[in-house]
mmCIF file of C-alpha atoms in Angstrom:
data_model
loop_
_atom_site.group_PDB
_atom_site.id
_atom_site.type_symbol
_atom_site.label_atom_id
_atom_site.label_comp_id
_atom_site.label_asym_id
_atom_site.label_seq_id
_atom_site.Cartn_x
_atom_site.Cartn_y
_atom_site.Cartn_z
ATOM 1 C CA UNK A 254 -20.762 -275.395 -100.964
ATOM 2 C CA UNK A 255 -21.378 -272.849 -103.737
ATOM 3 C CA UNK A 256 -18.784 -270.346 -102.475
ATOM 4 C CA UNK A 257 -15.723 -272.608 -103.035
ATOM 5 C CA UNK A 258 -17.085 -273.569 -106.488
ATOM 6 C CA UNK A 259 -17.623 -269.893 -107.414
ATOM 7 C CA UNK A 260 -14.196 -268.955 -106.073
ATOM 8 C CA UNK A 261 -12.584 -271.705 -108.169
ATOM 9 C CA UNK A 262 -14.351 -270.455 -111.299
ATOM 10 C CA UNK A 263 -13.166 -266.900 -110.640
ATOM 11 C CA UNK A 264 -9.584 -268.060 -110.144
ATOM 12 C CA UNK A 265 -9.663 -270.106 -113.348
ATOM 13 C CA UNK A 266 -11.166 -267.210 -115.296
ATOM 14 C CA UNK A 267 -8.362 -264.953 -114.054
ATOM 15 C CA UNK A 268 -5.726 -267.408 -115.261
ATOM 16 C CA UNK A 269 -7.045 -267.671 -118.807
ATOM 17 C CA UNK A 270 -4.791 -266.007 -121.377
ATOM 18 C CA UNK A 271 -6.947 -263.412 -123.121
ATOM 19 C CA UNK A 272 -4.136 -262.224 -125.412
ATOM 20 C CA UNK A 273 -5.708 -262.189 -128.855
ATOM 21 C CA UNK A 274 -2.692 -260.626 -130.570
ATOM 22 C CA UNK A 275 -1.914 -262.435 -133.778
ATOM 23 C CA UNK A 276 1.814 -263.252 -133.998
ATOM 24 C CA UNK A 277 1.834 -262.205 -137.651
ATOM 25 C CA UNK A 278 0.731 -258.685 -136.658
ATOM 26 C CA UNK A 279 2.783 -258.395 -133.459
ATOM 27 C CA UNK A 280 5.571 -256.517 -135.265
ATOM 28 C CA UNK A 281 3.179 -253.832 -136.542
ATOM 29 C CA UNK A 282 2.115 -252.651 -133.070
ATOM 30 C CA UNK A 283 3.706 -249.569 -131.490
ATOM 31 C CA UNK A 284 3.277 -248.729 -127.821
ATOM 32 C CA UNK A 285 3.416 -245.035 -126.970
ATOM 33 C CA UNK A 286 4.699 -244.468 -123.455
ATOM 34 C CA UNK A 287 5.846 -241.409 -121.579
ATOM 35 C CA UNK A 288 9.084 -242.555 -120.010
ATOM 36 C CA UNK A 289 11.232 -239.777 -121.453
ATOM 37 C CA UNK A 290 11.615 -237.951 -118.131
ATOM 38 C CA UNK A 291 13.579 -239.610 -115.332
ATOM 39 C CA UNK A 292 11.459 -240.801 -112.404
ATOM 40 C CA UNK A 293 13.906 -239.334 -109.872
ATOM 41 C CA UNK A 294 15.777 -236.048 -109.717
ATOM 42 C CA UNK A 295 19.548 -235.897 -109.514
ATOM 43 C CA UNK A 296 19.359 -232.773 -107.348
ATOM 44 C CA UNK A 297 16.430 -231.475 -105.321
ATOM 45 C CA UNK A 298 16.019 -227.692 -105.040
ATOM 46 C CA UNK A 299 15.770 -226.439 -101.479
ATOM 47 C CA UNK A 300 13.999 -223.266 -102.648
ATOM 48 C CA UNK A 301 10.286 -223.425 -103.445
ATOM 49 C CA UNK A 302 9.328 -223.971 -107.097
ATOM 50 C CA UNK A 303 6.076 -222.002 -106.665
ATOM 51 C CA UNK A 304 4.692 -219.683 -103.977
ATOM 52 C CA UNK A 305 1.377 -217.933 -103.403
ATOM 53 C CA UNK A 306 0.644 -215.617 -100.461
ATOM 54 C CA UNK A 307 -2.255 -213.388 -99.471
ATOM 55 C CA UNK A 308 -2.701 -211.279 -96.336
ATOM 56 C CA UNK A 309 -5.598 -212.210 -94.036
ATOM 57 C CA UNK A 310 -7.503 -209.131 -92.904
ATOM 58 C CA UNK A 311 -7.188 -208.854 -89.136
ATOM 59 C CA UNK A 312 -6.751 -205.743 -86.970
ATOM 60 C CA UNK A 313 -4.674 -207.439 -84.278
ATOM 61 C CA UNK A 314 -2.520 -209.958 -86.130
ATOM 62 C CA UNK A 315 -0.278 -210.054 -89.165
ATOM 63 C CA UNK A 316 -1.665 -213.320 -90.537
ATOM 64 C CA UNK A 317 -1.345 -214.704 -94.021
ATOM 65 C CA UNK A 318 -2.683 -217.452 -96.232
ATOM 66 C CA UNK A 319 0.121 -219.060 -98.210
ATOM 67 C CA UNK A 320 0.829 -222.111 -100.344
ATOM 68 C CA UNK A 321 4.391 -223.129 -101.130
ATOM 69 C CA UNK A 322 5.482 -226.012 -103.367
ATOM 70 C CA UNK A 323 8.798 -227.857 -102.960
ATOM 71 C CA UNK A 324 10.465 -230.550 -105.035
ATOM 72 C CA UNK A 325 11.055 -234.047 -103.697
ATOM 73 C CA UNK A 326 13.442 -236.741 -104.920
ATOM 74 C CA UNK A 327 10.660 -238.095 -107.159
ATOM 75 C CA UNK A 328 10.284 -235.985 -110.318
ATOM 76 C CA UNK A 329 6.474 -235.874 -110.403
ATOM 77 C CA UNK A 330 5.902 -235.592 -106.653
ATOM 78 C CA UNK A 331 6.002 -232.369 -104.651
ATOM 79 C CA UNK A 332 5.494 -231.280 -101.054
ATOM 80 C CA UNK A 333 2.899 -228.597 -100.328
ATOM 81 C CA UNK A 334 3.308 -226.382 -97.290
ATOM 82 C CA UNK A 335 0.173 -224.462 -96.456
ATOM 83 C CA UNK A 336 -0.315 -221.755 -93.856
ATOM 84 C CA UNK A 337 -3.524 -220.022 -92.797
ATOM 85 C CA UNK A 338 -3.334 -217.815 -89.707
ATOM 86 C CA UNK A 339 -1.300 -219.959 -87.293
ATOM 87 C CA UNK A 340 -2.247 -223.292 -88.878
ATOM 88 C CA UNK A 341 0.576 -224.956 -90.812
ATOM 89 C CA UNK A 342 0.119 -228.231 -92.701
ATOM 90 C CA UNK A 343 1.993 -230.270 -95.273
ATOM 91 C CA UNK A 344 0.512 -232.356 -98.059
ATOM 92 C CA UNK A 345 1.795 -234.106 -101.146
ATOM 93 C CA UNK A 346 1.099 -233.299 -104.769
ATOM 94 C CA UNK A 347 1.610 -235.690 -107.674
ATOM 95 C CA UNK A 348 1.671 -234.259 -111.192
ATOM 96 C CA UNK A 349 0.815 -236.593 -114.112
ATOM 97 C CA UNK A 350 3.719 -237.626 -116.338
ATOM 98 C CA UNK A 351 2.964 -236.163 -119.770
ATOM 99 C CA UNK A 352 6.486 -236.833 -121.022
ATOM 100 C CA UNK A 353 7.741 -233.340 -120.182
ATOM 101 C CA UNK A 354 9.505 -231.876 -117.177
ATOM 102 C CA UNK A 355 6.686 -230.815 -114.788
ATOM 103 C CA UNK A 356 6.088 -227.140 -114.061
ATOM 104 C CA UNK A 357 3.872 -226.372 -111.075
ATOM 105 C CA UNK A 358 1.961 -223.078 -111.170
ATOM 106 C CA UNK A 359 -0.061 -221.384 -108.404
ATOM 107 C CA UNK A 360 -2.842 -218.928 -109.263
ATOM 108 C CA UNK A 361 -5.218 -216.849 -107.183
ATOM 109 C CA UNK A 362 -8.604 -218.539 -106.841
ATOM 110 C CA UNK A 363 -11.958 -216.883 -107.510
ATOM 111 C CA UNK A 364 -12.833 -216.759 -103.806
ATOM 112 C CA UNK A 365 -10.875 -214.774 -101.219
ATOM 113 C CA UNK A 366 -8.115 -216.773 -99.519
ATOM 114 C CA UNK A 367 -8.019 -219.461 -102.192
ATOM 115 C CA UNK A 368 -5.293 -220.719 -104.468
ATOM 116 C CA UNK A 369 -5.472 -222.950 -107.548
ATOM 117 C CA UNK A 370 -2.613 -225.430 -107.883
ATOM 118 C CA UNK A 371 -1.969 -226.544 -111.423
ATOM 119 C CA UNK A 372 0.684 -227.352 -113.960
ATOM 120 C CA UNK A 373 1.623 -226.521 -117.524
ATOM 121 C CA UNK A 374 0.920 -229.032 -120.273
ATOM 122 C CA UNK A 375 2.967 -229.599 -123.453
ATOM 123 C CA UNK A 376 1.415 -226.490 -125.014
ATOM 124 C CA UNK A 377 2.359 -224.431 -121.918
ATOM 125 C CA UNK A 378 -1.335 -224.075 -121.040
ATOM 126 C CA UNK A 379 -2.336 -223.974 -117.380
ATOM 127 C CA UNK A 380 -4.209 -227.061 -116.174
ATOM 128 C CA UNK A 381 -5.997 -226.528 -112.826
ATOM 129 C CA UNK A 382 -5.620 -229.505 -110.500
ATOM 130 C CA UNK A 383 -6.294 -228.717 -106.828
ATOM 131 C CA UNK A 384 -7.684 -225.830 -104.847
ATOM 132 C CA UNK A 385 -6.574 -224.751 -101.392
ATOM 133 C CA UNK A 386 -8.953 -222.468 -99.533
ATOM 134 C CA UNK A 387 -9.408 -220.993 -96.075
ATOM 135 C CA UNK A 388 -12.930 -219.980 -95.141
ATOM 136 C CA UNK A 389 -14.726 -219.789 -91.792
ATOM 137 C CA UNK A 390 -11.464 -220.755 -90.080
ATOM 138 C CA UNK A 391 -11.362 -224.049 -92.017
ATOM 139 C CA UNK A 392 -8.490 -224.999 -94.278
ATOM 140 C CA UNK A 393 -9.496 -227.155 -97.227
ATOM 141 C CA UNK A 394 -7.559 -228.893 -100.019
ATOM 142 C CA UNK A 395 -9.648 -230.461 -102.747
ATOM 143 C CA UNK A 396 -9.125 -231.893 -106.202
ATOM 144 C CA UNK A 397 -10.936 -229.859 -108.852
ATOM 145 C CA UNK A 398 -9.839 -231.792 -111.956
ATOM 146 C CA UNK A 399 -8.402 -235.221 -112.747
ATOM 147 C CA UNK A 400 -5.855 -236.057 -115.416
ATOM 148 C CA UNK A 401 -4.890 -239.487 -116.693
ATOM 149 C CA UNK A 402 -1.973 -240.733 -118.731
ATOM 150 C CA UNK A 403 -2.113 -244.047 -120.523
ATOM 151 C CA UNK A 404 -0.266 -246.174 -123.019
ATOM 152 C CA UNK A 405 -1.970 -246.647 -126.352
ATOM 153 C CA UNK A 406 -1.340 -249.153 -129.070
ATOM 154 C CA UNK A 407 -1.433 -247.929 -132.620
ATOM 155 C CA UNK A 408 -0.991 -249.759 -135.875
ATOM 156 C CA UNK A 409 1.974 -248.871 -138.041
ATOM 157 C CA UNK A 410 1.236 -248.481 -141.718
ATOM 158 C CA UNK A 411 2.512 -251.416 -143.783
#
């Protein structure tokens, strides 16, 4: 009997209008958003936008470890193609929308057979995002940093 009562209270609480904006001050609020870059591309490059490759030491085979990044129709989404020895996988990469055209950059990692995937921010500084590594015959893709974009309200001076 308590579950339906609790569920009803939760539903009613969710429907309450918590907007405390005063109508007199509504005109003095500015919302900063990053919608200056189109969400989709007009043309998608068939060539990779970034490539990293490193030879894998092996006496019998000509193997390599490589990461290649390709554009997709969505501006902030890319396709990763990763190769290590004869293993080939694809993954997706989503770059945060900082209001600038994204630039994906690949750098050599600190460990052998590793690559840092990142992007350039507004100041053209490299921001590490993911790391691809191949160790003990295991391919690994992991997130090493998180970035968030939000909309903020600021008050305009009167």
